[in-house]
Short mmCIF file of C-alpha atoms in Angstrom, two decimals:
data_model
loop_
_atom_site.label_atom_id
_atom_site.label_comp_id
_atom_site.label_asym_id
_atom_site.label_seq_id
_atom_site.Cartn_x
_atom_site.Cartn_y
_atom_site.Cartn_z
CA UNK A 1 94.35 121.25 121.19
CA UNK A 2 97.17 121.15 123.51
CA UNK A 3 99.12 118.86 126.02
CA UNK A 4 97.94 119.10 129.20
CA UNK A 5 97.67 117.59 132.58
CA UNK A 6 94.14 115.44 132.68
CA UNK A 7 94.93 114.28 136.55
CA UNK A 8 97.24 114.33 139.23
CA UNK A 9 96.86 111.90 141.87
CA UNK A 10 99.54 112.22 144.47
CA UNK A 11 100.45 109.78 147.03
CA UNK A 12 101.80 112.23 149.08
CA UNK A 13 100.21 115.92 149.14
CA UNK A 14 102.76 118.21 147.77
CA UNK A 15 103.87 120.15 150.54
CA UNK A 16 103.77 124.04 150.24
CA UNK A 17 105.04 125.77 153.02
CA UNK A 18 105.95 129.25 153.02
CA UNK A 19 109.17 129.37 155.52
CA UNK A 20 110.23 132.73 154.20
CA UNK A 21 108.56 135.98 155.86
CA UNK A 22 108.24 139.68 154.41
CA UNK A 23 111.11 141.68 155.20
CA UNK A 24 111.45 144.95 155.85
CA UNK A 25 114.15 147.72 156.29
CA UNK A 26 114.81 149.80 159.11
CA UNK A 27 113.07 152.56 157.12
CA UNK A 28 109.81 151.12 156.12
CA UNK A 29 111.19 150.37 152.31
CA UNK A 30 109.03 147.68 149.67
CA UNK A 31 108.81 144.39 150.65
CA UNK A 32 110.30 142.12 148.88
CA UNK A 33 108.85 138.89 147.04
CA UNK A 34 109.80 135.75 149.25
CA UNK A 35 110.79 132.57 147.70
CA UNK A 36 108.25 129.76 147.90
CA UNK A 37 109.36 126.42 149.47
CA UNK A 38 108.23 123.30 148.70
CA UNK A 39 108.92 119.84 149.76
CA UNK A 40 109.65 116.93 147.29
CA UNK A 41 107.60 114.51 147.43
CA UNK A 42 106.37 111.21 145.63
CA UNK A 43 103.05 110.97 143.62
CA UNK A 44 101.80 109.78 139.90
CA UNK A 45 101.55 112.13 137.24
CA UNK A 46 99.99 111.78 133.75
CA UNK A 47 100.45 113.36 130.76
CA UNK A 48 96.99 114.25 128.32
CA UNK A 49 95.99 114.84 124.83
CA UNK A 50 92.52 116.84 124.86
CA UNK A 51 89.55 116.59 121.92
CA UNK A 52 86.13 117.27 121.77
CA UNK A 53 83.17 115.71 119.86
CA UNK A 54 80.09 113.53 119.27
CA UNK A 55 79.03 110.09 121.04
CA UNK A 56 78.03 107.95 118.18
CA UNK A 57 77.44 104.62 118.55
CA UNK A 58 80.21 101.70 117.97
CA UNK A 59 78.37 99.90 115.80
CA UNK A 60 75.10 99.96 113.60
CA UNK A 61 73.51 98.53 110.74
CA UNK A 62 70.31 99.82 108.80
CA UNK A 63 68.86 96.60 107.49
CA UNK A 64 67.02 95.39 104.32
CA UNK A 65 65.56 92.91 103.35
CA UNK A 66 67.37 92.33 100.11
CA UNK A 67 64.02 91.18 98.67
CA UNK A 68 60.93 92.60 97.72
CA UNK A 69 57.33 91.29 99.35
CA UNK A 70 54.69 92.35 101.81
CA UNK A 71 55.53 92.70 105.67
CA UNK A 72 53.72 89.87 107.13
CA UNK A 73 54.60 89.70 110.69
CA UNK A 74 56.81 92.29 113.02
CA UNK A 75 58.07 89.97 116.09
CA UNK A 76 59.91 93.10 117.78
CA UNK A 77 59.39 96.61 118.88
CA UNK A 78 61.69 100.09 119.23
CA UNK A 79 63.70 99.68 122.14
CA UNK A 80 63.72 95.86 122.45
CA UNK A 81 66.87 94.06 122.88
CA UNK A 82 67.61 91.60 120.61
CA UNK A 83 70.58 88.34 120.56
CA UNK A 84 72.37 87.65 117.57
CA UNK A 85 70.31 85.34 115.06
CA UNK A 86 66.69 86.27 116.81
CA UNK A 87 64.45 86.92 114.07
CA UNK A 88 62.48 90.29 113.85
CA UNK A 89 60.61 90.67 110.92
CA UNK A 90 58.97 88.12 108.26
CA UNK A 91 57.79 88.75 104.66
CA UNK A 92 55.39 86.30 102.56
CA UNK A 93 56.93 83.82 101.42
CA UNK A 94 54.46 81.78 99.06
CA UNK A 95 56.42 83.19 95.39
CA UNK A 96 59.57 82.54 97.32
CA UNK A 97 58.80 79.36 98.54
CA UNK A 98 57.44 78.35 94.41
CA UNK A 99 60.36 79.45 93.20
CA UNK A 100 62.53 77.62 95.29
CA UNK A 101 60.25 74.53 94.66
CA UNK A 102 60.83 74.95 91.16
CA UNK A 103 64.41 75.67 91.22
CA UNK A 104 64.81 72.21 93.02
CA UNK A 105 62.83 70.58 90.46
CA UNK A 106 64.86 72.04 87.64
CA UNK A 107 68.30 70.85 89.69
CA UNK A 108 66.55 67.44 90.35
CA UNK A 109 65.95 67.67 86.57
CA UNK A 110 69.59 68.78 85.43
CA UNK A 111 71.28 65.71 88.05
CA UNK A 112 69.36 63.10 85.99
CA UNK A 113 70.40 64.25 82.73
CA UNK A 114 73.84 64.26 84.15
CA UNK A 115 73.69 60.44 84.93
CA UNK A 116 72.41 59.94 81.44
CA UNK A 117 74.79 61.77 79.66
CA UNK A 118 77.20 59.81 81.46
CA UNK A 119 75.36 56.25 81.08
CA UNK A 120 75.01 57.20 77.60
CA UNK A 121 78.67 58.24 77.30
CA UNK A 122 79.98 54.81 78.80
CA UNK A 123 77.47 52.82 76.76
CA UNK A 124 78.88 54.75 73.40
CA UNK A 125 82.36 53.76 75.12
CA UNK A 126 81.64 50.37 74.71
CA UNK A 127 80.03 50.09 71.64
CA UNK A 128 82.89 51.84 69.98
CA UNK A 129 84.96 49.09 71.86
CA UNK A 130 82.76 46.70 70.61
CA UNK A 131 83.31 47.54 66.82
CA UNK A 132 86.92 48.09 67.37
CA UNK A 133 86.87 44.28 68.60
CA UNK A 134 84.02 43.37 65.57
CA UNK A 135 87.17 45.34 63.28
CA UNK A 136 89.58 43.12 64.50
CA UNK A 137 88.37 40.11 64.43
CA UNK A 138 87.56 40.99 60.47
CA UNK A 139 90.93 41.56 59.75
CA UNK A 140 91.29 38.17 61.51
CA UNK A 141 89.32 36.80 59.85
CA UNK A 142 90.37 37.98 56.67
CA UNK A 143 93.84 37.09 56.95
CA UNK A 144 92.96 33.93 57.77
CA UNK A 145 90.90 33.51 54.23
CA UNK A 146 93.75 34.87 52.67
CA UNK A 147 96.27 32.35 54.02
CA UNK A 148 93.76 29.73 53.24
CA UNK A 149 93.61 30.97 49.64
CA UNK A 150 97.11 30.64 49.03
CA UNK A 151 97.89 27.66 51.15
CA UNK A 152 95.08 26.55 48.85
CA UNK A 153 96.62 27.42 45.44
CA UNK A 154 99.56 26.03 46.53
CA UNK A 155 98.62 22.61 47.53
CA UNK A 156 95.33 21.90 44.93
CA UNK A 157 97.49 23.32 41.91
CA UNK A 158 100.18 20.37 41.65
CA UNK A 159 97.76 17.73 42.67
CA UNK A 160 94.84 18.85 40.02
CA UNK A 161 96.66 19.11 37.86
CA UNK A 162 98.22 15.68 37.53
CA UNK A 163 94.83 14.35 38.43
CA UNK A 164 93.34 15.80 35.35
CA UNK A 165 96.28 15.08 33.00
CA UNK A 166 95.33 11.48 34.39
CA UNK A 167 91.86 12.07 33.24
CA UNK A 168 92.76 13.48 30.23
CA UNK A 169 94.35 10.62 29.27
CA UNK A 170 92.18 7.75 30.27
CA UNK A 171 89.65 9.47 28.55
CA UNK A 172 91.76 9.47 25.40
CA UNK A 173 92.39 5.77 25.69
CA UNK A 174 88.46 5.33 26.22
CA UNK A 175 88.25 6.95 22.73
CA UNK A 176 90.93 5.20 21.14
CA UNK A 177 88.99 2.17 21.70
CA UNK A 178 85.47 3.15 21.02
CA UNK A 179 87.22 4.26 17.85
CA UNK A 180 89.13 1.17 16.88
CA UNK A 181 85.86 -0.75 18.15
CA UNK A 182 84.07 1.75 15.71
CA UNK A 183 85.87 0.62 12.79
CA UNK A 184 85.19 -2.32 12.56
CA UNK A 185 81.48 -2.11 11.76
CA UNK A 186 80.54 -0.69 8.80
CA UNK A 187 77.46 2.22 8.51
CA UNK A 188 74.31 0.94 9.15
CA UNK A 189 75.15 -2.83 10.24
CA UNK A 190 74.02 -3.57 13.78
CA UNK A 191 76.16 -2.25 16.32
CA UNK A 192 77.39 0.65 14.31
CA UNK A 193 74.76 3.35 16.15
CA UNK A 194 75.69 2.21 19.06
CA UNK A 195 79.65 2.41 19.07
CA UNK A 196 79.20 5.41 17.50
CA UNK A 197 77.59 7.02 20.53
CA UNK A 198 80.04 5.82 22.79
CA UNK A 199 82.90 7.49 20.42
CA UNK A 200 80.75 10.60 20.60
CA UNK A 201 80.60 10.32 24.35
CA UNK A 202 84.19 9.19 24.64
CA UNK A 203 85.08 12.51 22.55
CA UNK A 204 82.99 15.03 24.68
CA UNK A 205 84.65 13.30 27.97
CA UNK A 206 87.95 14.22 26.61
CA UNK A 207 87.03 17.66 25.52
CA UNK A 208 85.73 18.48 28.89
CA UNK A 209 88.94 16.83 30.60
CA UNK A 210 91.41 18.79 28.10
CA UNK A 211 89.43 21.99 29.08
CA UNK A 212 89.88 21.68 32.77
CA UNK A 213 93.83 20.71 31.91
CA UNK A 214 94.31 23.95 30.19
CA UNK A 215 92.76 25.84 32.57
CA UNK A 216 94.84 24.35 35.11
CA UNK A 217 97.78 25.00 33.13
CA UNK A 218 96.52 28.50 32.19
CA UNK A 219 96.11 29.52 35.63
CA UNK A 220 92.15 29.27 35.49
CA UNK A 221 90.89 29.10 39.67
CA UNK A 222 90.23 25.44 40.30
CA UNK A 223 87.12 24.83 42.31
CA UNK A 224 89.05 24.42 45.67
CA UNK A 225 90.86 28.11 44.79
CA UNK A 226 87.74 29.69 43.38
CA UNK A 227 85.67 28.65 47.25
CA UNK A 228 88.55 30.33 49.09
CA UNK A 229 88.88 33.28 46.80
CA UNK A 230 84.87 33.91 47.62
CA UNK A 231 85.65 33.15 51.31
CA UNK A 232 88.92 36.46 50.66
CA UNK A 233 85.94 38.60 49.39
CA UNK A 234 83.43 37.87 51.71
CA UNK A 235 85.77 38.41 54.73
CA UNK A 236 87.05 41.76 53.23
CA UNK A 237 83.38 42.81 52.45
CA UNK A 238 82.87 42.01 56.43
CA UNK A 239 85.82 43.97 57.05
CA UNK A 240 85.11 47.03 55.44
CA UNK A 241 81.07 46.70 56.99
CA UNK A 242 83.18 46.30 60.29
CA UNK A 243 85.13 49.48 59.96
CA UNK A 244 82.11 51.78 58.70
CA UNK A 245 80.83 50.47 61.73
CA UNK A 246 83.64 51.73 63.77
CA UNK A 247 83.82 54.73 62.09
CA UNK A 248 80.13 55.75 62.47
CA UNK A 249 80.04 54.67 66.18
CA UNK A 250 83.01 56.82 66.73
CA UNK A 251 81.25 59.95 65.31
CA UNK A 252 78.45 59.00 67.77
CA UNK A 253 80.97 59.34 70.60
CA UNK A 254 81.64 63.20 69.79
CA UNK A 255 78.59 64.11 70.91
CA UNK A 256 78.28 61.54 73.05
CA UNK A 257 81.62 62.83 75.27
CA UNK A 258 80.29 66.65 75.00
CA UNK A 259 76.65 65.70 76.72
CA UNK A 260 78.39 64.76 79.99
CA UNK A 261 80.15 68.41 79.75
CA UNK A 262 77.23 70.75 78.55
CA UNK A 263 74.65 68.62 80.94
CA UNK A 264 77.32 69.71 83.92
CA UNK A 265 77.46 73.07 82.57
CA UNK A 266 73.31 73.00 83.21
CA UNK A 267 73.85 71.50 86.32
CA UNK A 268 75.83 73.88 87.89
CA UNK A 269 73.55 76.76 86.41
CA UNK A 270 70.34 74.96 88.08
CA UNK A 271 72.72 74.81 91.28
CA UNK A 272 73.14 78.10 91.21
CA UNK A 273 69.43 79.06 90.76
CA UNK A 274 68.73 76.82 93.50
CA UNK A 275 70.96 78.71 96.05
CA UNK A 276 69.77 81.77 94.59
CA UNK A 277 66.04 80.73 95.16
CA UNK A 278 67.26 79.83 98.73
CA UNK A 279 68.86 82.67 99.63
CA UNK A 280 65.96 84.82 98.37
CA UNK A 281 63.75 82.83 100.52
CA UNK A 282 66.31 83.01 104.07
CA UNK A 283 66.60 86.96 103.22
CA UNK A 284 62.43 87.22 103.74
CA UNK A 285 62.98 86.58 107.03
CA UNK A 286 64.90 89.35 108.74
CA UNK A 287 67.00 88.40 111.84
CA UNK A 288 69.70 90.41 114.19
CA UNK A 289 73.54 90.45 112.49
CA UNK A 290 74.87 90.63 116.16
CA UNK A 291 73.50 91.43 119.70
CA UNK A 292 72.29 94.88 120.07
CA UNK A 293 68.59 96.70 120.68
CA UNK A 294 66.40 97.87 117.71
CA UNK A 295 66.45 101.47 117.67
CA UNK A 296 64.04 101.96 114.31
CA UNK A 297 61.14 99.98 112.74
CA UNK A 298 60.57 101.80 109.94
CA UNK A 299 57.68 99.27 108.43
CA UNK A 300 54.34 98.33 109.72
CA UNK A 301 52.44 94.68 108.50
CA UNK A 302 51.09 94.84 105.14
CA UNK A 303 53.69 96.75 103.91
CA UNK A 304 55.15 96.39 100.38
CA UNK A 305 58.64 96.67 100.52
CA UNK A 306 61.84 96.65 97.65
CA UNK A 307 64.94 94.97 98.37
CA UNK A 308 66.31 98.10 99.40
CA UNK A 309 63.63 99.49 101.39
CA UNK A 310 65.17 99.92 105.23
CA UNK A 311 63.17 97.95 107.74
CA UNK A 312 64.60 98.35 110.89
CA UNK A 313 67.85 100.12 113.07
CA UNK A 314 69.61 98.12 114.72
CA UNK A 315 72.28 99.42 117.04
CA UNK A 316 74.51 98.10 120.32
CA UNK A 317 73.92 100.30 122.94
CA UNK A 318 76.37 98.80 125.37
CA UNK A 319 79.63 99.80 123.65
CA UNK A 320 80.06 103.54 121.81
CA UNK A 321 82.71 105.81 120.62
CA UNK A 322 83.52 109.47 121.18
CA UNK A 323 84.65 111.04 117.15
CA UNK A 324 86.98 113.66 118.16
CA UNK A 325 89.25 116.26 116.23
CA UNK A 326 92.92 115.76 117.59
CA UNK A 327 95.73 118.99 116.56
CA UNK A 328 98.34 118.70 114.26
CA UNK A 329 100.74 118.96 116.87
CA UNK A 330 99.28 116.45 119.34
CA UNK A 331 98.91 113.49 116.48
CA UNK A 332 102.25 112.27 116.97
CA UNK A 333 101.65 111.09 120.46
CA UNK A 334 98.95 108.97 119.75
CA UNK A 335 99.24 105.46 119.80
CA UNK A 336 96.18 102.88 119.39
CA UNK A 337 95.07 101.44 122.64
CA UNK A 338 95.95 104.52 124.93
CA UNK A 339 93.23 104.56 127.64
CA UNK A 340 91.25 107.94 127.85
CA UNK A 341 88.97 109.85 130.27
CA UNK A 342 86.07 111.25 128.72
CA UNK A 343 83.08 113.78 130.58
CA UNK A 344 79.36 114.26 128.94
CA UNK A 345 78.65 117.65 129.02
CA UNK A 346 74.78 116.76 129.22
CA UNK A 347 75.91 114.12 132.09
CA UNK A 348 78.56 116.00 134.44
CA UNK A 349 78.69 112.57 136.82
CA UNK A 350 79.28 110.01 134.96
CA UNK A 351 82.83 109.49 134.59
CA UNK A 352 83.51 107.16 131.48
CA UNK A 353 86.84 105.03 130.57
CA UNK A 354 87.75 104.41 126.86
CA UNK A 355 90.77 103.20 124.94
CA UNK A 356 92.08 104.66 121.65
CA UNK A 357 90.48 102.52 118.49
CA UNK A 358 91.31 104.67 115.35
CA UNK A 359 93.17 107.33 114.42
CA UNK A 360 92.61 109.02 110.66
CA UNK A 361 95.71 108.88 108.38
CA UNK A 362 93.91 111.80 106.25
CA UNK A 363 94.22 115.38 107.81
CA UNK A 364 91.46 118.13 107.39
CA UNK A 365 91.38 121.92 107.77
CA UNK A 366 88.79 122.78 110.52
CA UNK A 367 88.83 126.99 111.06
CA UNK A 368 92.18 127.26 109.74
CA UNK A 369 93.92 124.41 111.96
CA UNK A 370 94.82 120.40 110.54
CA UNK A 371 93.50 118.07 112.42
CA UNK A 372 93.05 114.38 112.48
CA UNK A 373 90.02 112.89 113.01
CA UNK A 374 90.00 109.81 116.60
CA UNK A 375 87.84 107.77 117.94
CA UNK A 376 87.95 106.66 121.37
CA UNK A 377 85.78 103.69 122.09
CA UNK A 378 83.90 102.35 125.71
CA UNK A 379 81.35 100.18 127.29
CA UNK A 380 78.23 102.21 128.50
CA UNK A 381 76.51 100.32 131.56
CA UNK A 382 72.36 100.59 131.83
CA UNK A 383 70.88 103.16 132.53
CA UNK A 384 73.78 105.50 132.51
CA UNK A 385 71.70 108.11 130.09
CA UNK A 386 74.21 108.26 127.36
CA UNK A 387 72.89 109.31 123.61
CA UNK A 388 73.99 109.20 120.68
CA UNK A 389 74.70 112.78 119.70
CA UNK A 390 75.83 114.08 122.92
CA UNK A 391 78.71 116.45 123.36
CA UNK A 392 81.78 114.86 125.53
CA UNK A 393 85.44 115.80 125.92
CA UNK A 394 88.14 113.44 125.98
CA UNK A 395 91.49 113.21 127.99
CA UNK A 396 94.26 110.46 126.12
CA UNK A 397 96.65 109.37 128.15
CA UNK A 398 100.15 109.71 126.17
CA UNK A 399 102.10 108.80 129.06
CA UNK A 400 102.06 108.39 132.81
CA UNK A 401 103.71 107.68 136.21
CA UNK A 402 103.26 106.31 139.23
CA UNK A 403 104.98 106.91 142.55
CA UNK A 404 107.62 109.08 141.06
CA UNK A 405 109.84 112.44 142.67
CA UNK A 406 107.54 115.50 142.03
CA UNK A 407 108.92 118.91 142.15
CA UNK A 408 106.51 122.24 140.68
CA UNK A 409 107.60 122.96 136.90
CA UNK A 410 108.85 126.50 137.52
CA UNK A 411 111.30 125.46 139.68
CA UNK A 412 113.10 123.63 137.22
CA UNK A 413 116.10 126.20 135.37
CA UNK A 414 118.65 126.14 133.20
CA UNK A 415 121.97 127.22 134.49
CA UNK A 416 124.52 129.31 132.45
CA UNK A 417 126.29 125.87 131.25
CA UNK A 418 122.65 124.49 129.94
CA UNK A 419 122.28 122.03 133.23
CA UNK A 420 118.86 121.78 134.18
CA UNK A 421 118.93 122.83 137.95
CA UNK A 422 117.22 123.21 141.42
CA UNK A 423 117.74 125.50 144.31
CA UNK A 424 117.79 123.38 147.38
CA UNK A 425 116.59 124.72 150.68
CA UNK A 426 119.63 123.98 153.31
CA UNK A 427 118.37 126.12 156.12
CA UNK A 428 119.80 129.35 156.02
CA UNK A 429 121.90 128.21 152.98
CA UNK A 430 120.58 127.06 149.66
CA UNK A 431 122.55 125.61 146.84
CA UNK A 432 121.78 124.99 143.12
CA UNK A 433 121.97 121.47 142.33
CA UNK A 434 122.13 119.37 138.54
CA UNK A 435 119.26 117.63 138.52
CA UNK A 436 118.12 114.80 135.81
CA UNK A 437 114.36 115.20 135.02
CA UNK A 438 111.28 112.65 133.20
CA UNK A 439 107.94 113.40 132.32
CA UNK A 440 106.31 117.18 132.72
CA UNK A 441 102.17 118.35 132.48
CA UNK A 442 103.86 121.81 132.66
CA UNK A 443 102.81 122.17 136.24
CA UNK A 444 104.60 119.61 137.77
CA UNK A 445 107.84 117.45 136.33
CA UNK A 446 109.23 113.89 137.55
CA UNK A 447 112.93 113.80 138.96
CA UNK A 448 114.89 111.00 138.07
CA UNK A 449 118.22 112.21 139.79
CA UNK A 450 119.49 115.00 142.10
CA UNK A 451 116.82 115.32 144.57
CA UNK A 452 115.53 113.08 147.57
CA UNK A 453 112.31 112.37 149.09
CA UNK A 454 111.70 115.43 151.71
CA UNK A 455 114.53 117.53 150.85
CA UNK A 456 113.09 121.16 150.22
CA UNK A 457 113.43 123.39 147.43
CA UNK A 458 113.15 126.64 146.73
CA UNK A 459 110.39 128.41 143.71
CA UNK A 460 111.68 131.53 142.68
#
């Protein structure tokens, strides 16, 4: 592919005119070749990248179902144009429809035991707050038996025993005088038996008062100490019920904390299955990605289908792209966006407007030259008889101008100092003149400097 000049549209038609005439000698020798003048003049010139392909469309989409099931109903034909979201095809839906039932069942299922695991959890939360408080109050309560107990020992102790020395020794007067009372009857007279037993008495009292003296003194629990030593070991037996408590209603909180976790866990599976189930149920019913016209059915009603089987073609008609090959040597001019002119070799009249949309950054060998794969893209109006498939060429517009000097290419030189120069028409004279030059097509170059609007130069 090479640069070249797609159009020329000039304001002003280039003027040709031939001012110079055949000359001949006075002896009928050659004629030699007369220079060709030419007016400068204004007009836009634009500078082209050719290529040459296929008309494919812009966009497509061969669509599945993405679930298996029998075609029930087909709402569209070939050729009819469909909006974005209209449905076209249906597939049964009673297992789909079960499933999904059952899926919200299950997640119905899964948020309950959630809530329990959680009731559960805070009910376990307080019980093992409740021991902790039954624990507490047990060590309360113990301490307070304990302080009891000694404020016990120390206050009864004293007191007891000077109570029972007291008894002791009443008692012992008692039987000093049953015995002196004793004496003075003799055995067997009246009154003897009976003094007798009141010495025996007398002597048991004081037996049973020395004996609760030396225990005193040994240390022995009064009866006030012994009642608040049984109070101590009930309140520690209540203690350590209290803390076996605790400690077995904490155990019941390990599991107890992981239910809430694992019944999520089951939750967001069920979720999952549910949206799944959903899904699988929305994909049975096959509707149009985007606006376009269904090109393909490839299914009829009653048809069993996979989740991969193709069901219909959907393409947009209104907007299409030329793929064309673009040389090595041309690449480097491209630029997305660029506006292009392309011709349908099947449709010679219809002229068609595009814009650059993709250029390859991967080269390829095609018959011995690189080139890079373009696509131009364009809107195609109704009933303009464009196919996919059809041969076009392209024109990309690298650069352009409008209402610029124009002079013919070959008139542009190169003087012996490397100026680029003109020869300028003055009448019978001409002169070479530096000229600063733009844009070229190779047939006709843009003048920025040097030259004037109607001034005449010279082609040689």
């Amino acid at each position: 592919m090479n640069v070249k000049r797609w159009r020329l549209i000039v304001g002003l038609l280039l003027s040709c005119v031939l001012l110079g005439s055949a000359a001949c000698n006075s002896f009928g020798g050659e004629e030699e070749a007369p220079d060709r003048l030419t007016e400068v003049a204004r007009g836009d010139l634009t500078i082209t990248v050719s290529g040459s392909g296929n008309i494919e469309v812009s966009q497509d989409l061969e669509l599945t179902s993405g679930v298996g099931g029998r075609i029930e109903e087909i709402l569209v034909e070939e050729g009819t144009l469909v909006s974005e979201g209209e449905v076209l095809v249906r597939l049964e839906t009673d297992t789909l429809q079960l499933a999904l039932t059952q899926a919200e069942v299950t997640n119905t299922q899964a948020e309950v035991t959630v809530v329990e695991a959680e009731v559960a959890l805070a009910q376990a939360e307080v019980a093992l707050a409740q021991a902790g408080v039954v624990v507490t109050q047990a060590e309360i309560n113990l301490k307070n038996a304990e302080i009891g107990l000694e404020q016990t020992i120390i206050t009864s102790t004293l007191s007891d025993i000077k109570v029972a020395q007291a008894e002791v020794d009443v008692v012992r007067r008692d039987l000093d005088a049953a015995l002196s009372t004793l004496s003075a009857y003799d055995t067997g007279t009246p009154g003897y038996e009976e003094n007798q037993k009141r010495v025996i008495l007398a002597e048991a009292r004081l037996n049973t008062a020395e004996d609760a003296l030396d225990a005193m003194l040994l240390g022995t629990d009064t009866k006030n100490v012994a009642v608040k030593k049984q109070q101590v070991e009930i309140a520690e037996q209540s203690l350590e019920v209290a803390r076996q408590a605790l400690e077995s209603t904490g155990r019941a909180l390990v599991p107890a904390r992981l239910a809430p976790e694992v019944a999520g866990q089951a939750l967001e599976f069920a979720g999952q299955s549910l949206e799944q189930a959903r899904r699988q149920l929305d994909k049975a019913t096959i509707i149009a990605p985007f606006d376009g016209a269904v090109a393909r059915i490839h299914v009829d009603v009653g048809d069993t289908v996979l989740a991969s089987t193709p069901i219909a073609y959907l393409i947009v008609p209104v907007r299409m792209e030329l793929k064309l090959d673009v040389d090595e040597v041309d690449v480097a001019e491209l630029k997305l966006g660029q506006s292009a002119f392309i011709e349908v070799d099947a449709l010679p009249d219809l002229a068609l407007e595009g814009t650059l949309s993709y250029i390859s950054l991967l080269p390829r060998e095609q018959g011995g030259v690189i080139v890079f794969e373009a696509k131009i893209t364009f809107d195609v109006t109704e009933g303009s008889g464009l196919r996919s498939g059809m041969s076009a060429n392209a024109d990309i517009v690298i650069d352009e101008r409008s209402n610029v000097l124009l002079v013919p290419a070959r008139a542009v030189k190169r003087d012996g100092n490397g100026n680029t120069v003109v020869n300028v028409s003055l009448g019978e004279q001409s002169e070479t003149r530096t000229v600063v030059t733009g844009i070229s097509d190779g047939f006709h170059t843009e003048i920025l400097e040097g030259l004037k609007k109607g001034e005449t130069i010279l082609e040689r």
